[in-house]
């Protein structure tokens, strides 16, 4: 029975993230608009955008190869895979042993790499520029991510996501320990950098010279663009979901039983929504950092992660 | 340099053999157990210096990035796949087997050497635009990762955590195999590119996808492996390495508590930079449009070359999908190195499970799921497009689903190949981030027109990222050697009388010494 | 922190300044509305305007008129766009770039000519550097008269495209 609900939970996770992530982006835009005194589009607007993009024609820019054409699919597939294996709604997913936290990070990096290659593949100056910047940021984010994961896994003795979530459920006091708090801050900064939010990258910029993520996707149109935007919304949801469930896993379904699953969906939506809200509000107060100031920010977060590991050893 | 390494190894082993009854492994092993700590450490250090230079570890790596660009690609492949591994073999064999482990600081030293090599190697690789030099530096990086594993294994073994030591050693050995596979592939493909274009410089390559599809595809397999991402084989070994480091924290002692997080950070930084490096190598070298006429005229290389690359690629894929097939062999190897490490550290055929720790990974399932996912997305997209036309929503014009378009050039004239990002410009942000470490040299020459200072005739910009260690360590050494040579020339004038005089003085001096000491 | 608190107070004091939306979608919609189904990404092309129209476009997307609430959004690349917002008479140097921009937009696509100059060269008619109105270079779907057109007229035209 657990196996069945576990599998059901895994499917549900993918469905919730696939359907919900554009709404998350819409809600974040709505919050931002409100704070700027605007009315803003409603939360369903990203879905409307995606639907329209699917009805448009695709373009193949001259000189691009399969790399350019396959990248949107790779991006979506890697994100969906992460959505399936990580514990967002249930810890009983049968896929849990397939991949641990390291593998999840690596899978998400794979998507970034595909996008960077697509940016280079266009052969435009902006594509190359975006790819170069994105890879620089990725290379610097990686140490923070992995060391923060290290800090989280020390008390548990495993990097398996299910194990980490379960042990936090059984020992709630750990969440307010310095280890966990330091790791949470470090991870949050790393996630902001990975998902291209302010102050690392401005998701709504129109200035090519300040772009990072946008610069790589400048050549995509129609359905391809729909996939890229959908994937980036899902990546945001996945990252926020990971952050939420690693530090506050309550509400996640642990056993069999459909009621728990339904509750988990609601709690998950609330948690990720809250984090998104926080991010959106924070972004109103921030300006984009100069690209060469970003490493300082990341070095700071890396230091926090390292402190977290040290704390996990010396305070244990 | 390698001669220097050989000298160090010979000195170390001579010292060792002098204390043993004969030079067989068995008698050495026996003697190793009875040596005094000082002698053991001397032997280990001498052997470490020698084998580290073979393995291309910093600071004895200078031969690697120099030899690779000049050597033919098959030879480069052999050097990277076999010769550097000998260095690792030597360290493991002497350190674990013959000397039977040792104090912790030996292995911490190995670990630090590995960490420095890994970061330094990949940083230089990220900066260079010479394809084979890049691959050479990447060898230093990967051997650095292996040495991290070996060092960690030694640290764990000296603390008595044998399961963990077995895991770390397994990770290191698996990485040796993986590295051999993907580096062979990469060097062979670089050779194929060299054959077709005569170029090693990434700044002049590009656009090979359309001209050499097989080489491009195979290089992509190798680059994916080298950047340690899922679907590549090195991902599995780096995952194991990280696992062993993560579980090593509680092993005892402040030393491990400081080393392990630092080591994880080093592995992570190395992995991140490796991703950037190989995105550069593959993206700039093979995608987009050709940046030189040589690249434009390139044609696919002959079948014999493609077969060679194909075999290496096959090995990479096999190792990536079912790494379990080499696990028994690795366990046996680890057991041969140290009988305490003989327990297989990793179990399971499809899903790898760590023995003694909670941790699992299933490369096969991840690969399959990703491939199925990509296929499903492509098919789903096609479905969505078909429904679109059938419903006839777009009534006012019949339109093909995919249309060729010119690159978006902001409305200005067509983009030329000179406007593309090059390998040098791709690496520029990273170079600026690591400015203090790399100390790049750049100068800008502006030539003005004769008529006015305000009119510029030409601007020349040069940038070089020198190998700093090479410059700081080797150039003084070479200068020193040269100075000695000069001094020696003063002594050796060619006069027979003089030489006879030297002989006389030497004998006389020797006699005096004997007379005094006896 | 002080800056953040000041900004927060400002945000609270200002509240919502977007004007209430006019009740009905304006008449005179071009045929084929509904293709874009409530979402129109807009790329703005200045084909040689005096920048008066640009200021009004900026207003249309500003907080008071807030065109974004009707599903219109400015984007950075014509590849992402559904509609071109073209201002000014088309000058010689901008004729080819305008054509290329139009080419770069994936179909179905719309062109909105904003301002009198874009409709019929306005005050610049007959000037030596002017090729002609926007309609002479690329097919125009919607025209917004005025020199410069008021923001609500631009918003109305965009609403015509999004159908919301
Ligand atoms: S219509 Fe008027 S405001 Fe607009 S570009 Fe022409 S002259 Fe300027």
CSV table of N, CA, C and O in Angstrom, one decimal, chain A residues 49-50 52-59 219-228, chain B residues 381 388, chain C residues 79-81 106-107:
chain,number,residue,atom,x,y,z
A,49,UNK,N,0.5,33.2,-21.2
A,49,UNK,CA,1.7,33.4,-22.1
A,49,UNK,C,2.1,32.0,-22.7
A,49,UNK,O,2.4,32.0,-23.9
A,50,UNK,N,2.2,31.0,-21.9
A,50,UNK,CA,2.6,29.7,-22.4
A,50,UNK,C,1.7,29.2,-23.4
A,50,UNK,O,2.1,28.7,-24.5
A,52,UNK,N,-0.2,30.8,-25.4
A,52,UNK,CA,-0.1,31.5,-26.7
A,52,UNK,C,1.2,31.1,-27.4
A,52,UNK,O,1.2,30.9,-28.6
A,53,UNK,N,2.3,30.9,-26.6
A,53,UNK,CA,3.6,30.6,-27.2
A,53,UNK,C,3.5,29.2,-27.9
A,53,UNK,O,4.1,29.0,-29.0
A,54,UNK,N,2.7,28.3,-27.3
A,54,UNK,CA,2.5,27.0,-28.0
A,54,UNK,C,1.8,27.1,-29.3
A,54,UNK,O,1.9,26.3,-30.2
A,55,UNK,N,1.0,28.2,-29.5
A,55,UNK,CA,0.3,28.3,-30.8
A,55,UNK,C,1.1,29.1,-31.8
A,55,UNK,O,0.7,29.2,-32.9
A,56,UNK,N,2.3,29.5,-31.4
A,56,UNK,CA,3.1,30.2,-32.4
A,56,UNK,C,4.0,29.3,-33.2
A,56,UNK,O,4.2,28.1,-32.8
A,57,UNK,N,4.6,29.8,-34.2
A,57,UNK,CA,5.5,29.0,-35.0
A,57,UNK,C,6.9,28.9,-34.3
A,57,UNK,O,7.3,29.8,-33.6
A,58,UNK,N,7.7,27.9,-34.6
A,58,UNK,CA,9.0,27.8,-34.1
A,58,UNK,C,10.0,28.3,-35.2
A,58,UNK,O,9.7,28.3,-36.4
A,59,UNK,N,11.0,28.9,-34.7
A,59,UNK,CA,12.0,29.4,-35.7
A,59,UNK,C,13.3,28.6,-35.5
A,59,UNK,O,13.7,28.2,-34.4
A,219,UNK,N,17.3,33.8,-28.6
A,219,UNK,CA,16.9,33.3,-30.0
A,219,UNK,C,15.7,32.4,-30.0
A,219,UNK,O,15.2,32.0,-31.0
A,220,UNK,N,15.3,32.0,-28.8
A,220,UNK,CA,14.2,31.0,-28.8
A,220,UNK,C,12.8,31.7,-29.1
A,220,UNK,O,12.6,32.9,-28.7
A,221,UNK,N,12.0,31.0,-29.8
A,221,UNK,CA,10.7,31.6,-30.1
A,221,UNK,C,9.6,30.5,-30.0
A,221,UNK,O,9.9,29.3,-30.1
A,222,UNK,N,8.4,30.9,-29.9
A,222,UNK,CA,7.2,30.0,-29.9
A,222,UNK,C,7.3,28.9,-28.9
A,222,UNK,O,7.7,29.1,-27.8
A,223,UNK,N,7.0,27.6,-29.4
A,223,UNK,CA,6.9,26.5,-28.4
A,223,UNK,C,8.2,26.2,-27.7
A,223,UNK,O,8.2,25.9,-26.5
A,224,UNK,N,9.4,26.4,-28.4
A,224,UNK,CA,10.6,26.3,-27.7
A,224,UNK,C,10.8,27.2,-26.5
A,224,UNK,O,11.2,26.8,-25.4
A,225,UNK,N,10.4,28.4,-26.8
A,225,UNK,CA,10.5,29.4,-25.7
A,225,UNK,C,9.5,29.0,-24.6
A,225,UNK,O,9.8,29.2,-23.4
A,226,UNK,N,8.3,28.5,-25.0
A,226,UNK,CA,7.4,28.1,-23.9
A,226,UNK,C,8.0,27.0,-23.0
A,226,UNK,O,7.9,27.1,-21.8
A,227,UNK,N,8.7,26.1,-23.6
A,227,UNK,CA,9.4,25.1,-22.8
A,227,UNK,C,10.4,25.7,-21.9
A,227,UNK,O,10.5,25.3,-20.7
A,228,UNK,N,11.2,26.6,-22.4
A,228,UNK,CA,12.3,27.2,-21.6
A,228,UNK,C,11.7,28.0,-20.5
A,228,UNK,O,12.2,27.8,-19.3
B,381,UNK,N,5.5,18.0,-27.3
B,381,UNK,CA,5.5,19.3,-28.0
B,381,UNK,C,4.9,19.1,-29.4
B,381,UNK,O,4.2,19.9,-29.9
B,388,UNK,N,-2.8,22.1,-32.6
B,388,UNK,CA,-3.0,23.5,-32.9
B,388,UNK,C,-3.5,23.8,-34.4
B,388,UNK,O,-4.4,24.5,-34.6
C,79,UNK,N,12.1,37.8,-31.1
C,79,UNK,CA,11.8,36.4,-31.1
C,79,UNK,C,10.7,36.1,-30.0
C,79,UNK,O,10.0,35.1,-30.2
C,80,UNK,N,10.7,36.9,-29.0
C,80,UNK,CA,9.8,36.6,-27.9
C,80,UNK,C,8.5,37.4,-28.1
C,80,UNK,O,7.6,37.3,-27.3
C,81,UNK,N,8.5,38.2,-29.2
C,81,UNK,CA,7.4,39.2,-29.3
C,81,UNK,C,6.2,38.6,-30.2
C,81,UNK,O,6.4,37.7,-30.9
C,106,UNK,N,8.2,35.6,-34.7
C,106,UNK,CA,7.5,34.4,-35.1
C,106,UNK,C,6.0,34.7,-35.3
C,106,UNK,O,5.4,35.4,-34.5
C,107,UNK,N,5.3,34.1,-36.3
C,107,UNK,CA,3.9,34.3,-36.5
C,107,UNK,C,3.1,33.5,-35.5
C,107,UNK,O,3.6,32.6,-34.9
